[in-house]
Short mmCIF file of C-alpha atoms in Angstrom, two decimals:
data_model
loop_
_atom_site.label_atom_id
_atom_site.label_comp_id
_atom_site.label_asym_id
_atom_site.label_seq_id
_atom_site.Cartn_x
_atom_site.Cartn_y
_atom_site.Cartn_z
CA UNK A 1 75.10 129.75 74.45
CA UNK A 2 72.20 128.98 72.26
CA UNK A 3 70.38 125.64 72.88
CA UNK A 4 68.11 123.67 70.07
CA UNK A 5 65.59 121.05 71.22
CA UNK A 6 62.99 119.23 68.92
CA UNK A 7 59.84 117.38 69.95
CA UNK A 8 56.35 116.25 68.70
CA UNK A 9 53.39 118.36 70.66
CA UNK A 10 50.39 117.38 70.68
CA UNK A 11 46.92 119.68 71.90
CA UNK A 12 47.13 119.94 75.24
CA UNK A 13 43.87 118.45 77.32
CA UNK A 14 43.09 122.05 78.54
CA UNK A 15 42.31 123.23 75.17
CA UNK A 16 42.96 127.24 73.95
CA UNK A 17 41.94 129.87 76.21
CA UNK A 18 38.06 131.25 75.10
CA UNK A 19 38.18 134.04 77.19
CA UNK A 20 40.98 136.14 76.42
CA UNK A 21 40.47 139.05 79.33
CA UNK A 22 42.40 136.77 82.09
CA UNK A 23 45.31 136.93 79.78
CA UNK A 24 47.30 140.09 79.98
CA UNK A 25 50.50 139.47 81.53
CA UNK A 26 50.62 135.47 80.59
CA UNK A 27 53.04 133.65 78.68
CA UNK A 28 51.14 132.18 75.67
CA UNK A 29 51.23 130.49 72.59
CA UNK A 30 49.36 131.81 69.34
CA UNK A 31 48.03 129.68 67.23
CA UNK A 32 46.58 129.94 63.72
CA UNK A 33 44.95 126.49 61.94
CA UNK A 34 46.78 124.30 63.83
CA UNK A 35 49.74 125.74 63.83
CA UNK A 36 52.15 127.92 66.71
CA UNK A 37 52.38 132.02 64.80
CA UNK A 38 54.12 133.05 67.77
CA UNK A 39 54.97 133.08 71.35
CA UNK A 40 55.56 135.46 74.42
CA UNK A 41 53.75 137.66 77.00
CA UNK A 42 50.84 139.31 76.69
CA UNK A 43 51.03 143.26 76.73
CA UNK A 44 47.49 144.26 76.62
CA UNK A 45 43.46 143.12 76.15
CA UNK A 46 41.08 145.31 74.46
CA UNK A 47 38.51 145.29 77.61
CA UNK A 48 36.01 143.28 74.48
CA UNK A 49 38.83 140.72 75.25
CA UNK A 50 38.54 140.05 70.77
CA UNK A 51 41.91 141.64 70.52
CA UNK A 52 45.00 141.12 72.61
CA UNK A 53 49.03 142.32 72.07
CA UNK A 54 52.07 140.28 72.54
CA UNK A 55 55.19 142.36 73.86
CA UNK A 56 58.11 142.28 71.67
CA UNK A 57 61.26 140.57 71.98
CA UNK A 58 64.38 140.51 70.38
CA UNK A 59 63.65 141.19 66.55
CA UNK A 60 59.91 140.19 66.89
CA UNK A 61 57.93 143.79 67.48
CA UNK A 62 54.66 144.35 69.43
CA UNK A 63 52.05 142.08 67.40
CA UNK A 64 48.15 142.44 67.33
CA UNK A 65 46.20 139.65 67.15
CA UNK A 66 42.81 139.13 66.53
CA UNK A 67 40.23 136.61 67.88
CA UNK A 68 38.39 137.23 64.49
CA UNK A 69 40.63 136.24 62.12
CA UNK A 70 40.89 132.37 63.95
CA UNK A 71 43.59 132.75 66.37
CA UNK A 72 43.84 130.69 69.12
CA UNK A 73 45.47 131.30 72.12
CA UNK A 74 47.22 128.53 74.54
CA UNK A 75 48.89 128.98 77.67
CA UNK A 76 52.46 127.88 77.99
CA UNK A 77 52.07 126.15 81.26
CA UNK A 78 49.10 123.65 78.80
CA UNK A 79 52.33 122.49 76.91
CA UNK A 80 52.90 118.76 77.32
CA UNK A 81 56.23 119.30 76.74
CA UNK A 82 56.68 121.73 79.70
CA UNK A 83 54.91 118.76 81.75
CA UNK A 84 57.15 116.13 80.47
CA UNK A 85 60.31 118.07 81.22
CA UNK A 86 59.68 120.40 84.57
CA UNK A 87 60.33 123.78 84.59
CA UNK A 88 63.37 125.47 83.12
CA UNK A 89 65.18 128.35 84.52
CA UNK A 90 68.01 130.48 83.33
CA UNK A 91 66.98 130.14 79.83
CA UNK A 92 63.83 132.13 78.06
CA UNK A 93 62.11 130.47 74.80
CA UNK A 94 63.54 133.05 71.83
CA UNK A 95 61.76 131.37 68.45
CA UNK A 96 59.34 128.35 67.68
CA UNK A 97 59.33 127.04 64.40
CA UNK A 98 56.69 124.16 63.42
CA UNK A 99 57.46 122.13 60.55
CA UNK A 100 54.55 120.41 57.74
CA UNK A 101 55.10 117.17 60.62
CA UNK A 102 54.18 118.95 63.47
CA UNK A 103 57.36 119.39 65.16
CA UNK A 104 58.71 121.91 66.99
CA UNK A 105 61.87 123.36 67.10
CA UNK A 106 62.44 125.66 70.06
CA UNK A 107 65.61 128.15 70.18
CA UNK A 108 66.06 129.08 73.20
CA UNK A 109 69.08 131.59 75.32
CA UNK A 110 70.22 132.40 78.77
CA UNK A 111 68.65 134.66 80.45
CA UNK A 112 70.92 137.20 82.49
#
């Protein structure tokens, strides 16, 4: 069962995480001039904490990101739209797509 939702998000109050060292093992968003490049867990932190990994999942392999070249990172639990809703469980967030209007559609599947 595959379930599509769509809503407007706005910056969360918290703001993107500066120090990216507290990170590894967090569920995150990445974000690149405004806009979400990815989501998922955080593998690994270079111990600089400029560079960090997200685990892969499904077809999306390990990525490295780079504080340098203006990514932002965002911590899932910062999303309005988790605050709005509650938690969810039995389901795991698969894709994220952002459109030129700023919304999101999220694809998400059960979870075993």
């Amino acid at each position: 069962m595959t379930t599509r939702s769509t809503s407007t998000m706005a910056a969360p109050d918290a703001g993107p995480v500066n120090d990216w060292s507290v990170l590894e093992g967090q569920t995150v968003r990445i974000t690149k001039n405004g806009r979400v490049v990815r989501s998922g867990c955080v593998d690994a932190v270079t111990p600089a904490a400029d560079v960090l990994w997200l685990e892969g999942h499904g077809a999306e392999p390990r990525t490295l990101f780079l504080k340098n070249d203006g990514f932002e990172v965002w911590l899932d639990s910062a999303n309005p739209a988790s605050k709005q809703n509650g938690p969810v469980s039995g389901f795991t967030i698969d894709h994220v797509h952002a459109n030129d209007d700023g919304e999101l559609t999220i694809l998400s599947v059960p979870v075993d």
